[in-house]
Amino acid sequence: MDISNVKKALSWYLGREIAGDFRVLKEHEIALCNDATKFPFEGDSGLLREFCIFADGGSGDLWLLSSSGEIAFYDHDLEFLSEANLKKFDLNLTGWFEIAGLFAKFEALDEPNASQKAEFKQSVAKICPQILEIWEI
């Protein structure tokens, strides 16, 4: 999926924070982050041939969409942005939005109890169990 198609697919969500670690970038941020000459890469800028950065986690973490439509995650605590430092998921953009919505609902709970945590984990795991490897819930 190229950048223009990513922007079209995200048009209703551009600039919106869905949950704490799920913020869709604004249109100009998508353009900047996916321009190897402008984005301050500390890694492999060739990564942008296969992936499009479309969202962030607010603290430097990035969400990427592959040309085949699969989602990947980059943890900013890793050395630099490279394919080796991506966590790839069996997840498409629709699933990413579903998971972001689940996180939003979970974050809205005031001190969730064990049952609510278990229900949240089970709901996320039905869509993509690998996501739970990133966060401690």
Short mmCIF file of C-alpha atoms in Angstrom, two decimals:
data_model
loop_
_atom_site.label_atom_id
_atom_site.label_comp_id
_atom_site.label_asym_id
_atom_site.label_seq_id
_atom_site.Cartn_x
_atom_site.Cartn_y
_atom_site.Cartn_z
CA MET A 1 0.00 0.00 0.00
CA ASP A 2 1.56 3.32 -1.00
CA ILE A 3 1.43 6.53 1.04
CA SER A 4 -1.47 8.09 -0.89
CA ASN A 5 -3.60 4.95 -0.35
CA VAL A 6 -2.65 4.89 3.33
CA LYS A 7 -3.77 8.52 3.69
CA LYS A 8 -7.07 7.71 1.96
CA ALA A 9 -7.65 4.69 4.20
CA LEU A 10 -6.95 6.79 7.30
CA SER A 11 -8.74 9.98 6.18
CA TRP A 12 -11.36 9.88 8.96
CA TYR A 13 -8.71 9.29 11.63
CA LEU A 14 -5.84 11.61 10.64
CA GLY A 15 -4.46 13.28 13.76
CA ARG A 16 -6.73 11.38 16.16
CA GLU A 17 -5.59 9.60 19.28
CA ILE A 18 -7.70 6.49 19.57
CA ALA A 19 -5.96 5.24 22.72
CA GLY A 20 -2.77 6.15 24.57
CA ASP A 21 -0.47 4.14 22.32
CA PHE A 22 -2.56 4.43 19.17
CA ARG A 23 -2.42 7.89 17.56
CA VAL A 24 -2.90 8.16 13.81
CA LEU A 25 -0.49 10.71 12.41
CA LYS A 26 -1.67 13.87 10.69
CA GLU A 27 -1.37 13.96 6.91
CA HIS A 28 1.76 16.14 6.96
CA GLU A 29 3.33 13.89 9.65
CA ILE A 30 2.77 10.83 7.47
CA ALA A 31 4.44 12.62 4.57
CA LEU A 32 7.39 13.70 6.74
CA CYS A 33 7.90 10.33 8.43
CA ASN A 34 7.87 8.51 5.11
CA ASP A 35 10.31 10.81 3.32
CA ALA A 36 13.79 9.35 3.83
CA THR A 37 15.37 12.71 2.98
CA LYS A 38 13.44 14.58 5.70
CA PHE A 39 12.84 12.04 8.47
CA PRO A 40 15.79 11.83 10.87
CA PHE A 41 16.53 8.13 10.45
CA GLU A 42 18.88 6.42 12.83
CA GLY A 43 18.51 3.23 10.88
CA ASP A 44 17.67 1.86 7.48
CA SER A 45 15.75 4.44 5.44
CA GLY A 46 15.27 1.73 2.81
CA LEU A 47 12.66 0.36 5.19
CA LEU A 48 10.27 2.91 3.70
CA ARG A 49 10.16 1.00 0.43
CA GLU A 50 8.23 -1.77 2.15
CA PHE A 51 6.61 0.00 5.09
CA CYS A 52 4.65 3.20 5.66
CA ILE A 53 4.73 4.85 9.08
CA PHE A 54 1.11 5.77 9.85
CA ALA A 55 0.76 6.10 13.63
CA ASP A 56 2.72 6.57 16.81
CA GLY A 57 2.46 5.77 20.48
CA GLY A 58 3.11 9.26 21.75
CA SER A 59 6.53 8.40 23.19
CA GLY A 60 8.47 7.69 20.02
CA ASP A 61 7.06 4.24 19.27
CA LEU A 62 5.82 3.84 15.71
CA TRP A 63 3.18 1.81 13.92
CA LEU A 64 3.94 0.81 10.34
CA LEU A 65 1.91 -0.71 7.54
CA SER A 66 3.66 -3.04 5.09
CA SER A 67 3.07 -2.93 1.36
CA SER A 68 1.21 -6.24 1.78
CA GLY A 69 -1.14 -4.67 4.36
CA GLU A 70 0.29 -6.11 7.59
CA ILE A 71 1.00 -4.09 10.72
CA ALA A 72 4.39 -3.77 12.43
CA PHE A 73 5.48 -1.99 15.61
CA TYR A 74 8.75 -0.20 16.40
CA ASP A 75 9.68 0.32 20.05
CA HIS A 76 11.70 3.52 20.34
CA ASP A 77 13.81 1.95 23.10
CA LEU A 78 15.49 -0.26 20.51
CA GLU A 79 18.70 0.97 18.91
CA PHE A 80 17.30 2.28 15.66
CA LEU A 81 14.49 1.90 13.18
CA SER A 82 15.25 -1.11 11.03
CA GLU A 83 13.38 -4.14 9.82
CA ALA A 84 15.23 -6.28 12.39
CA ASN A 85 13.82 -4.08 15.19
CA LEU A 86 10.22 -4.31 14.03
CA LYS A 87 7.68 -6.53 15.73
CA LYS A 88 5.50 -7.81 12.89
CA PHE A 89 1.93 -8.91 13.54
CA ASP A 90 -0.63 -11.07 11.81
CA LEU A 91 -2.85 -8.01 11.75
CA ASN A 92 -4.26 -5.68 9.11
CA LEU A 93 -5.36 -2.05 9.44
CA THR A 94 -8.95 -3.00 10.32
CA GLY A 95 -7.69 -5.24 13.13
CA TRP A 96 -5.37 -2.46 14.33
CA PHE A 97 -8.36 -0.14 14.72
CA GLU A 98 -10.31 -2.86 16.56
CA ILE A 99 -7.43 -3.33 18.99
CA ALA A 100 -7.01 0.43 19.42
CA GLY A 101 -10.72 0.60 20.32
CA LEU A 102 -10.30 -2.16 22.89
CA PHE A 103 -7.36 -0.30 24.43
CA ALA A 104 -9.42 2.91 24.56
CA LYS A 105 -12.23 1.15 26.44
CA PHE A 106 -9.75 -0.52 28.81
CA GLU A 107 -7.95 2.76 29.49
CA ALA A 108 -11.29 4.37 30.38
CA LEU A 109 -11.75 1.94 33.27
CA ASP A 110 -10.86 3.32 36.67
CA GLU A 111 -8.52 0.75 38.25
CA PRO A 112 -9.65 -2.35 36.34
CA ASN A 113 -10.06 -5.50 38.38
CA ALA A 114 -8.65 -8.93 37.53
CA SER A 115 -11.82 -9.96 35.69
CA GLN A 116 -11.78 -6.83 33.52
CA LYS A 117 -8.09 -7.35 32.76
CA ALA A 118 -8.71 -10.97 31.80
CA GLU A 119 -11.64 -10.02 29.58
CA PHE A 120 -9.54 -7.32 27.89
CA LYS A 121 -6.65 -9.72 27.26
CA GLN A 122 -9.02 -12.33 25.87
CA SER A 123 -10.64 -9.80 23.51
CA VAL A 124 -7.25 -8.62 22.23
CA ALA A 125 -5.98 -12.20 21.88
CA LYS A 126 -8.94 -13.10 19.66
CA ILE A 127 -7.77 -10.47 17.17
CA CYS A 128 -3.98 -10.66 17.58
CA PRO A 129 -2.38 -12.36 20.60
CA GLN A 130 1.07 -11.01 19.66
CA ILE A 131 -0.02 -7.47 20.67
CA LEU A 132 -0.06 -8.57 24.32
CA GLU A 133 3.70 -9.24 24.10
CA ILE A 134 4.33 -5.48 23.91
CA TRP A 135 2.45 -4.30 27.00
CA GLU A 136 2.22 -5.60 30.51
CA ILE A 137 -1.45 -5.54 31.49
#
